[in-house]
């Protein structure tokens, strides 16, 4: 079973689901005021690998990813563009879904938008009032009273004795040194333009943190298994989500919290505000493929900062070309045969290493190492003529099993222009066997036979190379 690092306990723990065989997971989604940058996609690809790893382990996954379509940034953007909020966010929502496809990110089961769940948010604030944890301030906003919740700060490990609680904070984002009562509902003011909803506390809009507590519980229940995001979400966003949910229900909110480290550029977090970002679209325009970008984003340990470079993209391109070549050769050898039983014994080791790496808190560098040990094993078996068609088919199925987690092998693989007919593939396999048996006369006879049928065969370090004449 999987071990995951839980930010709440700061230890690796065995993942045990509340409902056997089923994981309920919430992943903080995009704020749709702009195109997402590849730093954001480090978080979404990490979550995608996590989702795929859970499925790899035979679990059913219900994943919710919210769309933050009302907050400080979206309102500012819509006012600057002079268009209504929905019209402003809509193209970015659409672009986000296109980008998910570019990176082969599996769709979540639900994508709730904040503006479609205002009644749930209002109901949650009402519960917090009932429990004495919310109060209305003179500016028409409603705040959460952090001093009244004993567990406040448990995720961020706030040292409440030594940190002085700051003043009230109305902004969605702030540092932990200035933690204080945060806004659940922001009373309308002129900077909100025409954005606002009526509530028992007057016209206004929800705070960002409230959106996620309300929508996660709406789709996954009051207590669920897993909640993820980038490390910058841990405080205050996730801390405040816990406060709101646990404050309202009195029950534990989430069992496992997982956070990915940042994608960096020259040692700094890639972010919109620093202006050091590439959107996915920037890279696609420069000629990089989704599978290459995905490989760079997932081929690092998710809890370690990852430095983005174009050299890394080059390396990913070269690595995928090696995998493609091996899979092409296996397909040639398999010639459409069905996998016969088990993979050869040497390949089982690669599979076990892969599964162990994935299940050890998503150790993707080790998982990729297992993939390349499989590639090397296949190449040498192909070279030695040691693979029958059914063995090759079984190995292809193993690549697919790896790919169910990695999502970079089949996805966007260059299509070979010529399909190899079964009779030709059979001759190629026979010739490989002849060469392995050092039957050079037989090997030459088969080469002539292939040539007569219009196919040229060359011998290389990686084995036989076939070309249509
Ligand atoms: P936002 O749209 O700013 O709410 O961010 C969406 C997701 O991207 C969140 O889970 C953030 O933690 C994550 N994120 C933002 N910048 C980075 C970065 N440079 N590296 C990794 N994750 C990031
Ligand atoms: Zn969130």
PDB file of C-alpha atoms in Angstrom, residues 19-212:
ATOM      1  CA  UNK A  19     -14.235   3.957   2.934  1.00  0.00           C
ATOM      2  CA  UNK A  20     -12.444   0.773   1.846  1.00  0.00           C
ATOM      3  CA  UNK A  21     -11.220   0.930  -1.729  1.00  0.00           C
ATOM      4  CA  UNK A  22     -12.324   4.519  -2.351  1.00  0.00           C
ATOM      5  CA  UNK A  23     -10.410   7.793  -1.981  1.00  0.00           C
ATOM      6  CA  UNK A  24     -12.119  11.150  -1.706  1.00  0.00           C
ATOM      7  CA  UNK A  25      -9.698  13.873  -2.664  1.00  0.00           C
ATOM      8  CA  UNK A  26      -9.843  17.633  -3.028  1.00  0.00           C
ATOM      9  CA  UNK A  27      -7.301  19.577  -5.033  1.00  0.00           C
ATOM     10  CA  UNK A  28      -7.238  23.365  -4.951  1.00  0.00           C
ATOM     11  CA  UNK A  29      -7.789  24.521  -8.501  1.00  0.00           C
ATOM     12  CA  UNK A  30      -6.912  27.587 -10.511  1.00  0.00           C
ATOM     13  CA  UNK A  31      -7.839  31.170  -9.905  1.00  0.00           C
ATOM     14  CA  UNK A  32      -9.163  31.924 -13.354  1.00  0.00           C
ATOM     15  CA  UNK A  33      -7.935  35.453 -13.955  1.00  0.00           C
ATOM     16  CA  UNK A  34      -5.151  34.563 -16.385  1.00  0.00           C
ATOM     17  CA  UNK A  35      -3.562  31.614 -18.178  1.00  0.00           C
ATOM     18  CA  UNK A  36      -2.032  29.168 -15.725  1.00  0.00           C
ATOM     19  CA  UNK A  37       1.776  29.061 -15.737  1.00  0.00           C
ATOM     20  CA  UNK A  38       3.842  25.895 -15.618  1.00  0.00           C
ATOM     21  CA  UNK A  39       4.486  26.451 -11.891  1.00  0.00           C
ATOM     22  CA  UNK A  40       0.765  25.981 -11.377  1.00  0.00           C
ATOM     23  CA  UNK A  41       0.992  22.919 -13.584  1.00  0.00           C
ATOM     24  CA  UNK A  42       3.657  21.465 -11.366  1.00  0.00           C
ATOM     25  CA  UNK A  43       0.928  21.305  -8.736  1.00  0.00           C
ATOM     26  CA  UNK A  44      -1.689  19.896 -11.125  1.00  0.00           C
ATOM     27  CA  UNK A  45       0.655  17.275 -12.607  1.00  0.00           C
ATOM     28  CA  UNK A  46       1.713  16.227  -9.097  1.00  0.00           C
ATOM     29  CA  UNK A  47      -1.965  15.780  -8.234  1.00  0.00           C
ATOM     30  CA  UNK A  48      -2.533  13.890 -11.468  1.00  0.00           C
ATOM     31  CA  UNK A  49       0.317  11.490 -10.697  1.00  0.00           C
ATOM     32  CA  UNK A  50      -1.130  11.041  -7.217  1.00  0.00           C
ATOM     33  CA  UNK A  51      -4.559  10.298  -8.662  1.00  0.00           C
ATOM     34  CA  UNK A  52      -3.075   7.821 -11.142  1.00  0.00           C
ATOM     35  CA  UNK A  53      -0.985   6.192  -8.411  1.00  0.00           C
ATOM     36  CA  UNK A  54      -4.113   5.621  -6.327  1.00  0.00           C
ATOM     37  CA  UNK A  55      -5.817   4.020  -9.312  1.00  0.00           C
ATOM     38  CA  UNK A  56      -2.641   1.977  -9.989  1.00  0.00           C
ATOM     39  CA  UNK A  57      -3.157   0.598  -6.471  1.00  0.00           C
ATOM     40  CA  UNK A  58      -6.680  -0.486  -7.324  1.00  0.00           C
ATOM     41  CA  UNK A  59      -8.470   2.360  -5.561  1.00  0.00           C
ATOM     42  CA  UNK A  60     -11.443   4.233  -6.915  1.00  0.00           C
ATOM     43  CA  UNK A  61     -10.944   7.997  -6.820  1.00  0.00           C
ATOM     44  CA  UNK A  62     -13.440  10.803  -6.467  1.00  0.00           C
ATOM     45  CA  UNK A  63     -11.540  14.013  -7.092  1.00  0.00           C
ATOM     46  CA  UNK A  64     -12.877  17.524  -6.789  1.00  0.00           C
ATOM     47  CA  UNK A  65     -11.005  20.498  -8.219  1.00  0.00           C
ATOM     48  CA  UNK A  66     -12.524  23.892  -7.631  1.00  0.00           C
ATOM     49  CA  UNK A  67     -12.430  26.863  -9.954  1.00  0.00           C
ATOM     50  CA  UNK A  68     -11.858  30.099  -8.056  1.00  0.00           C
ATOM     51  CA  UNK A  69     -13.921  32.451 -10.185  1.00  0.00           C
ATOM     52  CA  UNK A  70     -14.468  35.110  -7.544  1.00  0.00           C
ATOM     53  CA  UNK A  71     -11.713  36.538  -5.331  1.00  0.00           C
ATOM     54  CA  UNK A  72      -9.552  39.658  -5.108  1.00  0.00           C
ATOM     55  CA  UNK A  73      -7.676  38.864  -8.344  1.00  0.00           C
ATOM     56  CA  UNK A  74     -10.616  37.909 -10.579  1.00  0.00           C
ATOM     57  CA  UNK A  75     -12.570  40.984  -9.496  1.00  0.00           C
ATOM     58  CA  UNK A  76      -9.594  43.252 -10.119  1.00  0.00           C
ATOM     59  CA  UNK A  77      -9.123  41.680 -13.554  1.00  0.00           C
ATOM     60  CA  UNK A  78     -12.738  41.972 -14.599  1.00  0.00           C
ATOM     61  CA  UNK A  79     -12.887  45.624 -13.527  1.00  0.00           C
ATOM     62  CA  UNK A  80      -9.664  46.400 -15.400  1.00  0.00           C
ATOM     63  CA  UNK A  81     -11.025  44.676 -18.525  1.00  0.00           C
ATOM     64  CA  UNK A  82     -14.403  46.336 -18.121  1.00  0.00           C
ATOM     65  CA  UNK A  83     -16.358  43.100 -18.501  1.00  0.00           C
ATOM     66  CA  UNK A  84     -18.689  41.261 -16.095  1.00  0.00           C
ATOM     67  CA  UNK A  85     -16.963  38.733 -13.836  1.00  0.00           C
ATOM     68  CA  UNK A  86     -18.393  35.602 -15.543  1.00  0.00           C
ATOM     69  CA  UNK A  87     -17.500  36.882 -19.003  1.00  0.00           C
ATOM     70  CA  UNK A  88     -13.995  37.683 -17.769  1.00  0.00           C
ATOM     71  CA  UNK A  89     -13.302  34.257 -16.206  1.00  0.00           C
ATOM     72  CA  UNK A  90     -14.985  32.093 -18.881  1.00  0.00           C
ATOM     73  CA  UNK A  91     -12.155  32.140 -21.463  1.00  0.00           C
ATOM     74  CA  UNK A  92      -9.601  31.298 -18.767  1.00  0.00           C
ATOM     75  CA  UNK A  93     -11.694  28.372 -17.575  1.00  0.00           C
ATOM     76  CA  UNK A  94     -11.841  27.079 -21.127  1.00  0.00           C
ATOM     77  CA  UNK A  95      -8.092  27.609 -21.587  1.00  0.00           C
ATOM     78  CA  UNK A  96      -7.447  25.714 -18.352  1.00  0.00           C
ATOM     79  CA  UNK A  97      -9.343  22.654 -19.587  1.00  0.00           C
ATOM     80  CA  UNK A  98      -7.439  22.777 -22.872  1.00  0.00           C
ATOM     81  CA  UNK A  99      -4.159  22.950 -20.961  1.00  0.00           C
ATOM     82  CA  UNK A 100      -5.119  19.915 -18.859  1.00  0.00           C
ATOM     83  CA  UNK A 101      -5.478  17.972 -22.117  1.00  0.00           C
ATOM     84  CA  UNK A 102      -2.117  19.238 -23.403  1.00  0.00           C
ATOM     85  CA  UNK A 103      -0.496  17.737 -20.302  1.00  0.00           C
ATOM     86  CA  UNK A 104      -2.512  14.504 -20.287  1.00  0.00           C
ATOM     87  CA  UNK A 105      -3.968  15.321 -16.875  1.00  0.00           C
ATOM     88  CA  UNK A 106      -6.922  13.067 -16.159  1.00  0.00           C
ATOM     89  CA  UNK A 107     -10.158  14.935 -15.540  1.00  0.00           C
ATOM     90  CA  UNK A 108     -11.447  15.213 -11.977  1.00  0.00           C
ATOM     91  CA  UNK A 109     -14.962  14.009 -11.232  1.00  0.00           C
ATOM     92  CA  UNK A 110     -16.172  17.508 -10.271  1.00  0.00           C
ATOM     93  CA  UNK A 111     -15.061  21.050 -11.110  1.00  0.00           C
ATOM     94  CA  UNK A 112     -17.272  23.257  -8.953  1.00  0.00           C
ATOM     95  CA  UNK A 113     -17.078  26.985  -9.577  1.00  0.00           C
ATOM     96  CA  UNK A 114     -17.248  29.222  -6.527  1.00  0.00           C
ATOM     97  CA  UNK A 115     -19.944  31.475  -7.979  1.00  0.00           C
ATOM     98  CA  UNK A 116     -22.269  28.456  -8.314  1.00  0.00           C
ATOM     99  CA  UNK A 117     -22.026  27.624  -4.597  1.00  0.00           C
ATOM    100  CA  UNK A 118     -22.742  30.871  -2.773  1.00  0.00           C
ATOM    101  CA  UNK A 119     -25.709  29.408  -0.780  1.00  0.00           C
ATOM    102  CA  UNK A 120     -23.470  26.623   0.633  1.00  0.00           C
ATOM    103  CA  UNK A 121     -20.926  29.262   1.672  1.00  0.00           C
ATOM    104  CA  UNK A 122     -23.560  31.378   3.386  1.00  0.00           C
ATOM    105  CA  UNK A 123     -24.847  28.295   5.221  1.00  0.00           C
ATOM    106  CA  UNK A 124     -21.332  27.526   6.434  1.00  0.00           C
ATOM    107  CA  UNK A 125     -20.921  31.036   7.838  1.00  0.00           C
ATOM    108  CA  UNK A 126     -24.262  30.676   9.612  1.00  0.00           C
ATOM    109  CA  UNK A 127     -22.995  27.536  11.333  1.00  0.00           C
ATOM    110  CA  UNK A 128     -19.864  29.393  12.422  1.00  0.00           C
ATOM    111  CA  UNK A 129     -22.054  32.110  13.947  1.00  0.00           C
ATOM    112  CA  UNK A 130     -24.033  29.432  15.810  1.00  0.00           C
ATOM    113  CA  UNK A 131     -20.797  28.126  17.260  1.00  0.00           C
ATOM    114  CA  UNK A 132     -19.577  31.570  18.276  1.00  0.00           C
ATOM    115  CA  UNK A 133     -16.648  31.547  15.837  1.00  0.00           C
ATOM    116  CA  UNK A 134     -17.782  34.320  13.479  1.00  0.00           C
ATOM    117  CA  UNK A 135     -18.511  37.979  14.048  1.00  0.00           C
ATOM    118  CA  UNK A 136     -19.547  40.907  11.948  1.00  0.00           C
ATOM    119  CA  UNK A 137     -17.275  43.920  11.898  1.00  0.00           C
ATOM    120  CA  UNK A 138     -18.127  47.585  11.491  1.00  0.00           C
ATOM    121  CA  UNK A 139     -17.018  47.501   7.814  1.00  0.00           C
ATOM    122  CA  UNK A 140     -19.838  45.069   6.959  1.00  0.00           C
ATOM    123  CA  UNK A 141     -17.541  42.057   6.635  1.00  0.00           C
ATOM    124  CA  UNK A 142     -17.719  38.831   8.616  1.00  0.00           C
ATOM    125  CA  UNK A 143     -14.551  37.476  10.230  1.00  0.00           C
ATOM    126  CA  UNK A 144     -13.461  34.192  11.714  1.00  0.00           C
ATOM    127  CA  UNK A 145     -12.301  34.502  15.287  1.00  0.00           C
ATOM    128  CA  UNK A 146      -9.070  32.490  15.294  1.00  0.00           C
ATOM    129  CA  UNK A 147      -8.489  32.985  19.035  1.00  0.00           C
ATOM    130  CA  UNK A 148     -11.655  31.011  19.788  1.00  0.00           C
ATOM    131  CA  UNK A 149     -10.558  27.844  17.984  1.00  0.00           C
ATOM    132  CA  UNK A 150      -8.007  25.987  20.127  1.00  0.00           C
ATOM    133  CA  UNK A 151      -6.554  23.949  17.265  1.00  0.00           C
ATOM    134  CA  UNK A 152      -5.950  26.921  14.981  1.00  0.00           C
ATOM    135  CA  UNK A 153      -2.465  26.698  13.484  1.00  0.00           C
ATOM    136  CA  UNK A 154      -2.040  22.918  13.625  1.00  0.00           C
ATOM    137  CA  UNK A 155      -1.290  22.472   9.936  1.00  0.00           C
ATOM    138  CA  UNK A 156       1.166  25.352   9.632  1.00  0.00           C
ATOM    139  CA  UNK A 157       2.536  24.476  13.092  1.00  0.00           C
ATOM    140  CA  UNK A 158       2.026  28.065  14.198  1.00  0.00           C
ATOM    141  CA  UNK A 159       3.694  28.817  17.450  1.00  0.00           C
ATOM    142  CA  UNK A 160       0.816  30.816  18.849  1.00  0.00           C
ATOM    143  CA  UNK A 161       2.595  31.690  22.063  1.00  0.00           C
ATOM    144  CA  UNK A 162       5.466  33.341  20.291  1.00  0.00           C
ATOM    145  CA  UNK A 163       3.664  34.768  17.288  1.00  0.00           C
ATOM    146  CA  UNK A 164       1.657  37.820  18.033  1.00  0.00           C
ATOM    147  CA  UNK A 165      -1.752  37.679  16.451  1.00  0.00           C
ATOM    148  CA  UNK A 166      -1.956  40.515  13.965  1.00  0.00           C
ATOM    149  CA  UNK A 167      -4.885  42.706  13.145  1.00  0.00           C
ATOM    150  CA  UNK A 168      -7.788  41.459  11.101  1.00  0.00           C
ATOM    151  CA  UNK A 169      -6.854  40.531   7.541  1.00  0.00           C
ATOM    152  CA  UNK A 170      -9.250  41.216   4.730  1.00  0.00           C
ATOM    153  CA  UNK A 171      -6.964  40.075   1.881  1.00  0.00           C
ATOM    154  CA  UNK A 172      -7.040  36.499   0.670  1.00  0.00           C
ATOM    155  CA  UNK A 173      -3.277  36.076   0.934  1.00  0.00           C
ATOM    156  CA  UNK A 174      -0.984  37.034   3.814  1.00  0.00           C
ATOM    157  CA  UNK A 175       2.049  35.784   5.740  1.00  0.00           C
ATOM    158  CA  UNK A 176       1.912  33.766   8.921  1.00  0.00           C
ATOM    159  CA  UNK A 177       3.687  36.454  10.905  1.00  0.00           C
ATOM    160  CA  UNK A 178       0.562  38.546  10.546  1.00  0.00           C
ATOM    161  CA  UNK A 179      -2.015  35.862  11.157  1.00  0.00           C
ATOM    162  CA  UNK A 180      -5.214  37.128  12.577  1.00  0.00           C
ATOM    163  CA  UNK A 181      -8.949  36.974  12.131  1.00  0.00           C
ATOM    164  CA  UNK A 182      -9.618  36.406   8.458  1.00  0.00           C
ATOM    165  CA  UNK A 183     -12.563  37.347   6.282  1.00  0.00           C
ATOM    166  CA  UNK A 184     -15.318  34.818   5.695  1.00  0.00           C
ATOM    167  CA  UNK A 185     -17.555  37.286   3.923  1.00  0.00           C
ATOM    168  CA  UNK A 186     -16.387  40.599   2.548  1.00  0.00           C
ATOM    169  CA  UNK A 187     -18.894  43.411   2.665  1.00  0.00           C
ATOM    170  CA  UNK A 188     -19.378  45.054  -0.686  1.00  0.00           C
ATOM    171  CA  UNK A 189     -17.391  48.190  -1.441  1.00  0.00           C
ATOM    172  CA  UNK A 190     -16.773  50.208  -4.559  1.00  0.00           C
ATOM    173  CA  UNK A 191     -13.688  48.172  -5.486  1.00  0.00           C
ATOM    174  CA  UNK A 192     -16.021  45.200  -6.094  1.00  0.00           C
ATOM    175  CA  UNK A 193     -17.815  46.905  -8.983  1.00  0.00           C
ATOM    176  CA  UNK A 194     -21.059  45.052  -9.637  1.00  0.00           C
ATOM    177  CA  UNK A 195     -19.869  41.803  -8.045  1.00  0.00           C
ATOM    178  CA  UNK A 196     -21.874  40.875  -4.966  1.00  0.00           C
ATOM    179  CA  UNK A 197     -24.502  38.592  -3.486  1.00  0.00           C
ATOM    180  CA  UNK A 198     -27.127  39.269  -0.850  1.00  0.00           C
ATOM    181  CA  UNK A 199     -26.600  37.581   2.497  1.00  0.00           C
ATOM    182  CA  UNK A 200     -27.911  37.864   6.072  1.00  0.00           C
ATOM    183  CA  UNK A 201     -24.975  40.269   6.630  1.00  0.00           C
ATOM    184  CA  UNK A 202     -25.672  42.416   3.632  1.00  0.00           C
ATOM    185  CA  UNK A 203     -24.342  42.457   0.127  1.00  0.00           C
ATOM    186  CA  UNK A 204     -20.861  41.075  -0.338  1.00  0.00           C
ATOM    187  CA  UNK A 205     -18.843  38.100  -1.485  1.00  0.00           C
ATOM    188  CA  UNK A 206     -17.184  35.051   0.043  1.00  0.00           C
ATOM    189  CA  UNK A 207     -13.546  34.925   1.125  1.00  0.00           C
ATOM    190  CA  UNK A 208     -11.343  32.609  -0.910  1.00  0.00           C
ATOM    191  CA  UNK A 209     -10.700  30.205   1.970  1.00  0.00           C
ATOM    192  CA  UNK A 210     -14.389  29.754   2.602  1.00  0.00           C
ATOM    193  CA  UNK A 211     -14.980  28.708  -0.990  1.00  0.00           C
ATOM    194  CA  UNK A 212     -12.844  25.606  -0.633  1.00  0.00           C
TER     195      UNK A 212
END
